[in-house]
Every structure is written in C-alpha cells, then in structure tokens.
PDB file of C-alpha atoms and ligand atoms in Angstrom:
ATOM      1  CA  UNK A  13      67.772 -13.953  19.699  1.00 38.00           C
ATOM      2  CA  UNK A  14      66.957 -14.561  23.272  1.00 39.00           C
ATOM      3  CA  UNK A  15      68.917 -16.116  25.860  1.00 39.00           C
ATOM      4  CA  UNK A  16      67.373 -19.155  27.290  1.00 41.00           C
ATOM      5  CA  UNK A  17      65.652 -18.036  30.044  1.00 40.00           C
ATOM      6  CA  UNK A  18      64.653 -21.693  32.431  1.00 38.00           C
ATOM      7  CA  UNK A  19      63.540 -20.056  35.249  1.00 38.00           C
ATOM      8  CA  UNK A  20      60.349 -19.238  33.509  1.00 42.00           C
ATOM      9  CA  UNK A  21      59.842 -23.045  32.130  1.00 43.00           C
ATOM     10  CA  UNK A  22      57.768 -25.239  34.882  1.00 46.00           C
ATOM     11  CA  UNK A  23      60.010 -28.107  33.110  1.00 46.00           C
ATOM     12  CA  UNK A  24      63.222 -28.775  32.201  1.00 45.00           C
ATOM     13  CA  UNK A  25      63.691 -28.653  28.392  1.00 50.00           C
ATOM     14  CA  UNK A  26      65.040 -31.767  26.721  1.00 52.00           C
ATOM     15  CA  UNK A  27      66.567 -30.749  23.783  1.00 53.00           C
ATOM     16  CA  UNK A  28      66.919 -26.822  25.171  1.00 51.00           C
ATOM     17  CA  UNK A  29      69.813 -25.792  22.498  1.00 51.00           C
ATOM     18  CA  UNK A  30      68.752 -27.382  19.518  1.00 57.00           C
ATOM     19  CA  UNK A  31      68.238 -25.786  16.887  1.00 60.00           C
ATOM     20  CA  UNK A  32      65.001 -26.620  14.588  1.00 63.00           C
ATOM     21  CA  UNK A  33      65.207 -27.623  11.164  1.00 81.00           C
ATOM     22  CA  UNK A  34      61.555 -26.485  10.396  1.00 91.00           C
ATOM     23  CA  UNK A  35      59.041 -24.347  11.403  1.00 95.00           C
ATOM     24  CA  UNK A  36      57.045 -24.643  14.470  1.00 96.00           C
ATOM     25  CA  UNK A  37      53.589 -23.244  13.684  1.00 98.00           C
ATOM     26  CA  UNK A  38      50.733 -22.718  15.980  1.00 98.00           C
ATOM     27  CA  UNK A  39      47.147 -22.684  14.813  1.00 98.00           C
ATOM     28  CA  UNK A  40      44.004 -22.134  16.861  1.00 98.00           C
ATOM     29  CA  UNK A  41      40.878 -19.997  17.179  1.00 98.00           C
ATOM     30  CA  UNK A  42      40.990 -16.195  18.705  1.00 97.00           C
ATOM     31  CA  UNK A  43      41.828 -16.152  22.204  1.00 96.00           C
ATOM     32  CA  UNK A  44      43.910 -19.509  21.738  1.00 98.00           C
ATOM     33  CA  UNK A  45      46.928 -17.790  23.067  1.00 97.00           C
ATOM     34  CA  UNK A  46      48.833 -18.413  20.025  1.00 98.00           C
ATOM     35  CA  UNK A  47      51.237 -15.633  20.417  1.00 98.00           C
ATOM     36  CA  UNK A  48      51.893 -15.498  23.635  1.00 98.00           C
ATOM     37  CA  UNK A  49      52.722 -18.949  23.699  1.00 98.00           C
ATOM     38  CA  UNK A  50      55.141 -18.456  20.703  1.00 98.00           C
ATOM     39  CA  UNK A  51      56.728 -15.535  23.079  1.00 98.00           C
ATOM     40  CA  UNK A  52      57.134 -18.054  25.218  1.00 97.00           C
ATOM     41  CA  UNK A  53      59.051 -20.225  23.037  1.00 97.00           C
ATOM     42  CA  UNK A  54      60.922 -17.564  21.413  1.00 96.00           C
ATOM     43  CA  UNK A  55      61.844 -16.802  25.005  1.00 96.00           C
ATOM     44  CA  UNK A  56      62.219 -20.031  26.919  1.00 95.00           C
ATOM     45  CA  UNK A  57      64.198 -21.955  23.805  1.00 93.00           C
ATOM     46  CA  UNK A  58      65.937 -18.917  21.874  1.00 92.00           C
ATOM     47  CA  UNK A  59      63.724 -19.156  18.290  1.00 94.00           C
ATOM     48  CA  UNK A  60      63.212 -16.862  16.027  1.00 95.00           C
ATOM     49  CA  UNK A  61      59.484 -15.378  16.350  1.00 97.00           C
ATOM     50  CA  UNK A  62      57.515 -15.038  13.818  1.00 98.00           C
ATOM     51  CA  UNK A  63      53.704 -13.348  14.055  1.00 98.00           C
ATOM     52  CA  UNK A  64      52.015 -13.147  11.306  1.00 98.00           C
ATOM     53  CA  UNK A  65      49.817 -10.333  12.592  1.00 97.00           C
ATOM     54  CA  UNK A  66      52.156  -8.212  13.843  1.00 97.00           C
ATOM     55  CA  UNK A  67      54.112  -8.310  10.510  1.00 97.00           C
ATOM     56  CA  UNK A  68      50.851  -7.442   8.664  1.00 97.00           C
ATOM     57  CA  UNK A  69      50.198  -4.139  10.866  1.00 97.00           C
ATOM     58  CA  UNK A  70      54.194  -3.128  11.093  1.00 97.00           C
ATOM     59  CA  UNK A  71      54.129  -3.022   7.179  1.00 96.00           C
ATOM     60  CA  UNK A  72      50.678  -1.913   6.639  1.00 97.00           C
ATOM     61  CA  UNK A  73      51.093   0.796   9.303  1.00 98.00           C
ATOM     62  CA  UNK A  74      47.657   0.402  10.680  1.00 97.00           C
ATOM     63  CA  UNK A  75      46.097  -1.870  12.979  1.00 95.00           C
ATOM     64  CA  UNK A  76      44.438  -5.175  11.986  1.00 96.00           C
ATOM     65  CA  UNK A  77      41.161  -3.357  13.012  1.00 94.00           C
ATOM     66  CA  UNK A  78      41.298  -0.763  10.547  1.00 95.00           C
ATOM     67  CA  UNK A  79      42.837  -2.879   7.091  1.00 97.00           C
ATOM     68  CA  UNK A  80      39.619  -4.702   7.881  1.00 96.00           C
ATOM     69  CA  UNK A  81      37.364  -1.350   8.243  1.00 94.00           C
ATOM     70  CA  UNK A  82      39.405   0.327   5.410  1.00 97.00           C
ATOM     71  CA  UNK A  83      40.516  -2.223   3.042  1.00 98.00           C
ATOM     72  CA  UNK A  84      38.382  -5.190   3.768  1.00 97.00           C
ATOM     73  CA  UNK A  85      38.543  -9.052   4.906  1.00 96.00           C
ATOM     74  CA  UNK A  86      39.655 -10.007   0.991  1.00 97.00           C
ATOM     75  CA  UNK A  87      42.898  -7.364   1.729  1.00 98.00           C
ATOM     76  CA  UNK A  88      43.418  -8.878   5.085  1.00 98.00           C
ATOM     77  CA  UNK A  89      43.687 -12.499   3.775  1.00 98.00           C
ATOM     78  CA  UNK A  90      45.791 -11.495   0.699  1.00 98.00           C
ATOM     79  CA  UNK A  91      48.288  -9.923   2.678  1.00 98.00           C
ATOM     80  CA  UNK A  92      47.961 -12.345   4.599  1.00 98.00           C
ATOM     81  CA  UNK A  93      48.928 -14.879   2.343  1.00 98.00           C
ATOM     82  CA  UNK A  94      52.424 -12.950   0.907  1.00 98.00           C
ATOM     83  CA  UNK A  95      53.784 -12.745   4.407  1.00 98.00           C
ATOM     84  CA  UNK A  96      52.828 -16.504   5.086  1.00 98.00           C
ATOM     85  CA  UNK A  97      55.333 -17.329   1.951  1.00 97.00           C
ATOM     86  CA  UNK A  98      57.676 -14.808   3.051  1.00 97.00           C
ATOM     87  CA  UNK A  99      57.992 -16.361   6.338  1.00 97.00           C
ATOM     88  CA  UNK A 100      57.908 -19.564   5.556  1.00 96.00           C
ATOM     89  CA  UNK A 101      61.444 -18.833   2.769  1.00 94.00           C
ATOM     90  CA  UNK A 102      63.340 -17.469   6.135  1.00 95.00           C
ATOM     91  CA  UNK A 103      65.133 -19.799   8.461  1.00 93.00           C
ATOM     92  CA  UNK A 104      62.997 -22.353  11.003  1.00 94.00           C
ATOM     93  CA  UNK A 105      61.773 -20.805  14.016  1.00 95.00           C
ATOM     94  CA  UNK A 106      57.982 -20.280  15.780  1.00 97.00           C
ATOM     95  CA  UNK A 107      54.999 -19.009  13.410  1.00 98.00           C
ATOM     96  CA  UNK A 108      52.117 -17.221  15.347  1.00 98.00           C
ATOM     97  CA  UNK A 109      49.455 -17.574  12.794  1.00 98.00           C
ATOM     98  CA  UNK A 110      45.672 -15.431  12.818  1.00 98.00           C
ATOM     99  CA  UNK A 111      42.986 -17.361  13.389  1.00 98.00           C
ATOM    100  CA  UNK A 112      41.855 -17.317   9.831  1.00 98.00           C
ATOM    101  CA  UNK A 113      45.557 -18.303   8.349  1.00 98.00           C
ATOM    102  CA  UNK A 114      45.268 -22.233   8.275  1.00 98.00           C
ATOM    103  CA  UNK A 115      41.372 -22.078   7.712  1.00 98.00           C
ATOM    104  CA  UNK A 116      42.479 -21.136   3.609  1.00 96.00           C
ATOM    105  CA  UNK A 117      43.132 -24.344   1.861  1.00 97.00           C
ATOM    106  CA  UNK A 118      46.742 -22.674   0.329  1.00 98.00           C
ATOM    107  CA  UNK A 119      48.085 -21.530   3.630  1.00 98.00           C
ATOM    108  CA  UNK A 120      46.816 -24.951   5.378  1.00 98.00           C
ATOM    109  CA  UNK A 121      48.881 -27.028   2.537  1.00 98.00           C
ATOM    110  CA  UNK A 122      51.909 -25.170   2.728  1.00 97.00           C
ATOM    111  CA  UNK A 123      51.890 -24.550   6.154  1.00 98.00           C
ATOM    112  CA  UNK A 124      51.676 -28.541   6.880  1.00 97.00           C
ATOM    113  CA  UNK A 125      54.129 -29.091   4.217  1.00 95.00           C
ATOM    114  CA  UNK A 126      56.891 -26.907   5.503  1.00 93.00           C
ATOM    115  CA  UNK A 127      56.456 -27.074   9.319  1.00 95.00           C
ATOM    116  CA  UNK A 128      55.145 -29.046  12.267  1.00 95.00           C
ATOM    117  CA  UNK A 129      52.109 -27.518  13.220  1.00 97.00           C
ATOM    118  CA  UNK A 130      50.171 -27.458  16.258  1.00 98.00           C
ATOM    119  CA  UNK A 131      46.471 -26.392  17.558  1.00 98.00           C
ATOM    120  CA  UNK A 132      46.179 -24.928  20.389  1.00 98.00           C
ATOM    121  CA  UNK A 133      42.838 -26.030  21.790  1.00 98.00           C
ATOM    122  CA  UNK A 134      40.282 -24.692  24.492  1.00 98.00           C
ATOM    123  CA  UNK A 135      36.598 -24.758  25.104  1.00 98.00           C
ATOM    124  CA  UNK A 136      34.439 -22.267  23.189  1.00 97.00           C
ATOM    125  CA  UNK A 137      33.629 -20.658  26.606  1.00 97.00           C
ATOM    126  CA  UNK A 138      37.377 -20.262  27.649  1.00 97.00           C
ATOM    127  CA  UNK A 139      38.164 -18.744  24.140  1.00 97.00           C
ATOM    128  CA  UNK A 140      35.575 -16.344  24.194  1.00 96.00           C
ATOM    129  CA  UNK A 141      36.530 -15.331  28.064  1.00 94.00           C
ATOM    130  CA  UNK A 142      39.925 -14.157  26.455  1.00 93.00           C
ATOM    131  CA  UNK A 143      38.872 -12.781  22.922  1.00 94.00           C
ATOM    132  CA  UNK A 144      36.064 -11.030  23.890  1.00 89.00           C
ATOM    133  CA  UNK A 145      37.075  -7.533  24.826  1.00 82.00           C
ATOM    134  CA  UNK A 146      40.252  -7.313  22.469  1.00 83.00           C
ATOM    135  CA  UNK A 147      39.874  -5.606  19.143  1.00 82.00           C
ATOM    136  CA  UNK A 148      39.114  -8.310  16.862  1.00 89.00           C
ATOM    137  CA  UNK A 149      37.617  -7.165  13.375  1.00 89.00           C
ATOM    138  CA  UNK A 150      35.506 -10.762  13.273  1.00 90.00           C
ATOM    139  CA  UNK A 151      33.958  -9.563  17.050  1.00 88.00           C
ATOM    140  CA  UNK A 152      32.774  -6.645  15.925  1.00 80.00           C
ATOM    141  CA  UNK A 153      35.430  -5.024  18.624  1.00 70.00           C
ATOM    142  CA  UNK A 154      33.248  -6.944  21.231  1.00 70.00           C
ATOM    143  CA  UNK A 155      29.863  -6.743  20.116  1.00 80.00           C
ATOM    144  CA  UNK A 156      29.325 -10.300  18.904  1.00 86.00           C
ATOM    145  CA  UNK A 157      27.918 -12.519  20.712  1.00 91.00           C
ATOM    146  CA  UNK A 158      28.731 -15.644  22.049  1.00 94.00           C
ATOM    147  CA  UNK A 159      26.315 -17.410  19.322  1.00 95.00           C
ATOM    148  CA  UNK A 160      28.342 -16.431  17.011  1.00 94.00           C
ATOM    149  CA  UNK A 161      31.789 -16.798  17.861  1.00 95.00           C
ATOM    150  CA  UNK A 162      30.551 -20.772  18.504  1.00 96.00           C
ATOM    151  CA  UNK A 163      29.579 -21.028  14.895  1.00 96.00           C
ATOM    152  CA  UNK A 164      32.909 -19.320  13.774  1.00 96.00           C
ATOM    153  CA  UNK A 165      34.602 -21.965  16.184  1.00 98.00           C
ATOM    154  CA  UNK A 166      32.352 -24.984  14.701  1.00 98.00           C
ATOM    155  CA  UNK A 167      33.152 -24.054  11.249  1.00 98.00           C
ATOM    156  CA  UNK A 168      36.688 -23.660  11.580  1.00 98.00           C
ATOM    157  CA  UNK A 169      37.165 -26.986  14.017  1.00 98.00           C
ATOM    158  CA  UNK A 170      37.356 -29.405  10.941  1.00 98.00           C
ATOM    159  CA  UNK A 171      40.268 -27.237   9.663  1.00 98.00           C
ATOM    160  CA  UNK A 172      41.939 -26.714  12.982  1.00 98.00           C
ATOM    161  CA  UNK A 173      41.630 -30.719  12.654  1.00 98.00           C
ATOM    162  CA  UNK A 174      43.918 -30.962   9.890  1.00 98.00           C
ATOM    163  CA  UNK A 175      46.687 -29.664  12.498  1.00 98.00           C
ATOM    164  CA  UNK A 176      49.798 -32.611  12.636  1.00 96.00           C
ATOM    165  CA  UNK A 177      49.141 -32.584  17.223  1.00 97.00           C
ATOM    166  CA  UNK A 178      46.738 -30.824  19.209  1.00 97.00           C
ATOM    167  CA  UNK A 179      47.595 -29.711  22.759  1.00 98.00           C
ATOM    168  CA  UNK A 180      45.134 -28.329  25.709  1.00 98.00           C
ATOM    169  CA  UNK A 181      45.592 -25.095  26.975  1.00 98.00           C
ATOM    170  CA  UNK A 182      42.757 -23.649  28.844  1.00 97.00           C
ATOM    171  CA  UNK A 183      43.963 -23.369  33.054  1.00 96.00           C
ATOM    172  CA  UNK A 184      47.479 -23.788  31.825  1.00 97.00           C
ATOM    173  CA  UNK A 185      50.182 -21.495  31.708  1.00 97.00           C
ATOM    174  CA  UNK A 186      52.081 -19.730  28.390  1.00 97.00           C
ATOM    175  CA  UNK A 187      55.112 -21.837  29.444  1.00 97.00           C
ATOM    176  CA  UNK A 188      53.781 -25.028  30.397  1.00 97.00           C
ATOM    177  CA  UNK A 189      52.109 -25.343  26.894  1.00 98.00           C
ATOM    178  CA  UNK A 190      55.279 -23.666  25.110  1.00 97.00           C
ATOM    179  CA  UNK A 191      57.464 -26.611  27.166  1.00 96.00           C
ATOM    180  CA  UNK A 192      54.502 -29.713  25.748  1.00 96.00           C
ATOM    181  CA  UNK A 193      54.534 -27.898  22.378  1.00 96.00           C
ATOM    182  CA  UNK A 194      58.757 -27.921  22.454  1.00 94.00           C
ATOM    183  CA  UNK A 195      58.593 -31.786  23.575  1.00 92.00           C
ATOM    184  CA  UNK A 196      56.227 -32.741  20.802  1.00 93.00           C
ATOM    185  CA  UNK A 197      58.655 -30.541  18.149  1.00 92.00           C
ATOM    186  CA  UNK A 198      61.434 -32.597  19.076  1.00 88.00           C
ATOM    187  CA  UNK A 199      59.205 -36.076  19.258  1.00 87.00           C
ATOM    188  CA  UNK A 200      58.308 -35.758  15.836  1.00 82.00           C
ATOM    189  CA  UNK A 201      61.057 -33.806  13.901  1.00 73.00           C
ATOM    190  CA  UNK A 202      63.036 -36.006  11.786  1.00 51.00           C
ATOM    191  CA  UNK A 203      59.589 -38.404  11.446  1.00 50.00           C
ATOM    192  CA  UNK A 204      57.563 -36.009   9.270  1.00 44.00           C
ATOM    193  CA  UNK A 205      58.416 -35.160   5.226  1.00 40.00           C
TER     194      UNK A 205
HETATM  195  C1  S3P B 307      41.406 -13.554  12.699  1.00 74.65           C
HETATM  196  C2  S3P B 307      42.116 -13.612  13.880  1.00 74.65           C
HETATM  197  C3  S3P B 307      43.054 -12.578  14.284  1.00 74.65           C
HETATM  198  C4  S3P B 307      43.516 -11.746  13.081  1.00 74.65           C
HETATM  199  C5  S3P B 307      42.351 -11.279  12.289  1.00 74.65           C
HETATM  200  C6  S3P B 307      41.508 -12.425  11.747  1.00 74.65           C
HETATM  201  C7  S3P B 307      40.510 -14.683  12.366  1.00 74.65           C
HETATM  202  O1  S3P B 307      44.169 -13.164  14.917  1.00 74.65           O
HETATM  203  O2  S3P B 307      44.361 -12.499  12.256  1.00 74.65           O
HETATM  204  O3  S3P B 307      41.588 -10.463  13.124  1.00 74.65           O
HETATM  205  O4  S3P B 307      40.105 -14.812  11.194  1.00 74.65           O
HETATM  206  O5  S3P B 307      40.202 -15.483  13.277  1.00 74.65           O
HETATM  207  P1  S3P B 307      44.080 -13.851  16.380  1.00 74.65           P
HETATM  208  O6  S3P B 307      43.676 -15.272  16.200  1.00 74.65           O
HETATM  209  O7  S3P B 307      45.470 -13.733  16.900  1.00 74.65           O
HETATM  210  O8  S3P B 307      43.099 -13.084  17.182  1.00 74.65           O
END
C-alpha cells in the first residue's frame, strides 16, 4: 500500500496509522466523486482500495460501456453482485461502489452490515456538471438529459438515505472530503455492530 502522503490532506489526520477493522464504503449518485475520493483515502491514509467498477471491467476485459451494450444491465448488476461479496470476504479497507450497487436491497443489507458506509452528496446540477460527458451506460454516453438524470437521482435518494452518515461534497476538494469521511470512520468505529 501507499505511504501516507500529508502534504496532500488540508488537515491533519487524527488517527493517520490506524488500521480499520471494517470497510469504509462510499455510496452516491454518478458524478459523486466516489472514486476519486477513495484514491484519496487509499492515498492520504494507506488503505487498501477497492472499486467495484474497475474490478468488473479488469475481469470482464471490456469497459462498463460495452457489458451494458453487449451483455445487458441484468449482467452488469449480477456481476456486480459476486465482486461485492468477494470484496467484502478480503481484509477492511475503502469500497468505491457504482451508483447502482447500494440501490439493490442485497448489496444495501450487506454492505451496511459489514462496513461503515457513507453518501457522498451534491446537488443534482453539480452531479450532472461532472457525469455528463463521461461514458456512463445509464447517460446514454451523454445524450440524456438533465430530466432524466433528476428522476434517476429522485428515485435513488431514499436508498442513498439508508447510508449510516452523509457528507457534502460539491466546491470541496477529493481530500478535504476523504479527511471528513476518515474523521467520521474513526468517530463511529467501535459504536456500530
Ligand atoms: C451506474 C454507475 C456507474 C457504473 C454503471 C452503473 C449506476 O458507476 O457502476 O455505469 O447505476 O448509477 P459511477 O457511479 O461510478 O458512475
């Protein structure tokens, strides 16, 4: 793993060597900045990184994009699913989910049972600023429209909900919420079941 790296924290870490004794997952919409703030923690506090989309493509061979065009949403989700549960049987560290991954009732009940999770929140406009032009299957690689992202976002808010804390990241930086998000893990661990 990484070396701890605090000149790129905008804080001082409390508890900067510790290591955890569950998972640290982070849920949110598209454009939520959900991996790149688990980089950041991966980087700034030395855990293991885990992304659940990047796992899916490395051992599909293919890009998220085309499972969906070739094999479907109902692949997507299923594979989606096995690497949750393989993850979660490896040793504590920072899950990157998909958007979708805590909307399914399964992955939501495990994934609240065996970590400490955490949505990463931001206004529908801010979200859609930054998921927009990447190639997300659900956009339609950018054709959506804004209409419909919002009722993606309204639909899966109730879910996102469920989350154990919520933190604000729109106008912040990927270390500023990694160092909230690191201060809440350590608030809470030892409080939860
Ligand atoms: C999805 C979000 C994507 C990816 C897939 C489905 C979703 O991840 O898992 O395209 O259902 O919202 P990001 O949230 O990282 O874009």
């Amino acid at each position: 793993m990484s070396t701890i790296a605090p000149r790129m924290l905008d804080r001082v870490p409390s508890h900067p060597n510790r290591h955890p004794l569950r998972h640290l997952v982070l849920v949110g919409m598209m454009g939520a900045g959900k991996t790149t703030v688990a980089e950041a923690l991966s980087r700034g506090y030395g855990l293991v990184l885990y992304d659940i989309d990047q796992w899916i493509e490395k051992e599909e061979g293919r890009s998220i994009s085309r499972i969906f065009s070739e094999s479907g949403e109902a692949y997507f989700r299923r594979k989606e699913m096995e690497i949750l549960d393989r993850i979660l049987a490896l040793p504590p560290g920072v899950i990157a989910t998909g958007g979708g991954t805590f909307v399914g009732e399964t992955n939501r009940e495990k994934l609240l049972k065996n970590g400490l999770v955490v949505y990463l929140e931001a206004s529908a406009q801010a979200l859609w600023e930054r998921a927009k032009n990447a190639d997300r299957p659900l956009l339609q690689g950018g054709k959506a429209s804004f209409e419909s992202f919002q009722r993606i976002l309204q639909a899966r808010t109730p879910f996102y909900d469920k989350a154990h804390h919520r933190v604000w990241v729109e106008g912040r930086s990927p270390e500023s919420v990694a160092g909230e998000v690191w201060e809440l893990y350590w608030a809470n661990e030892g409080s939860l079941p």
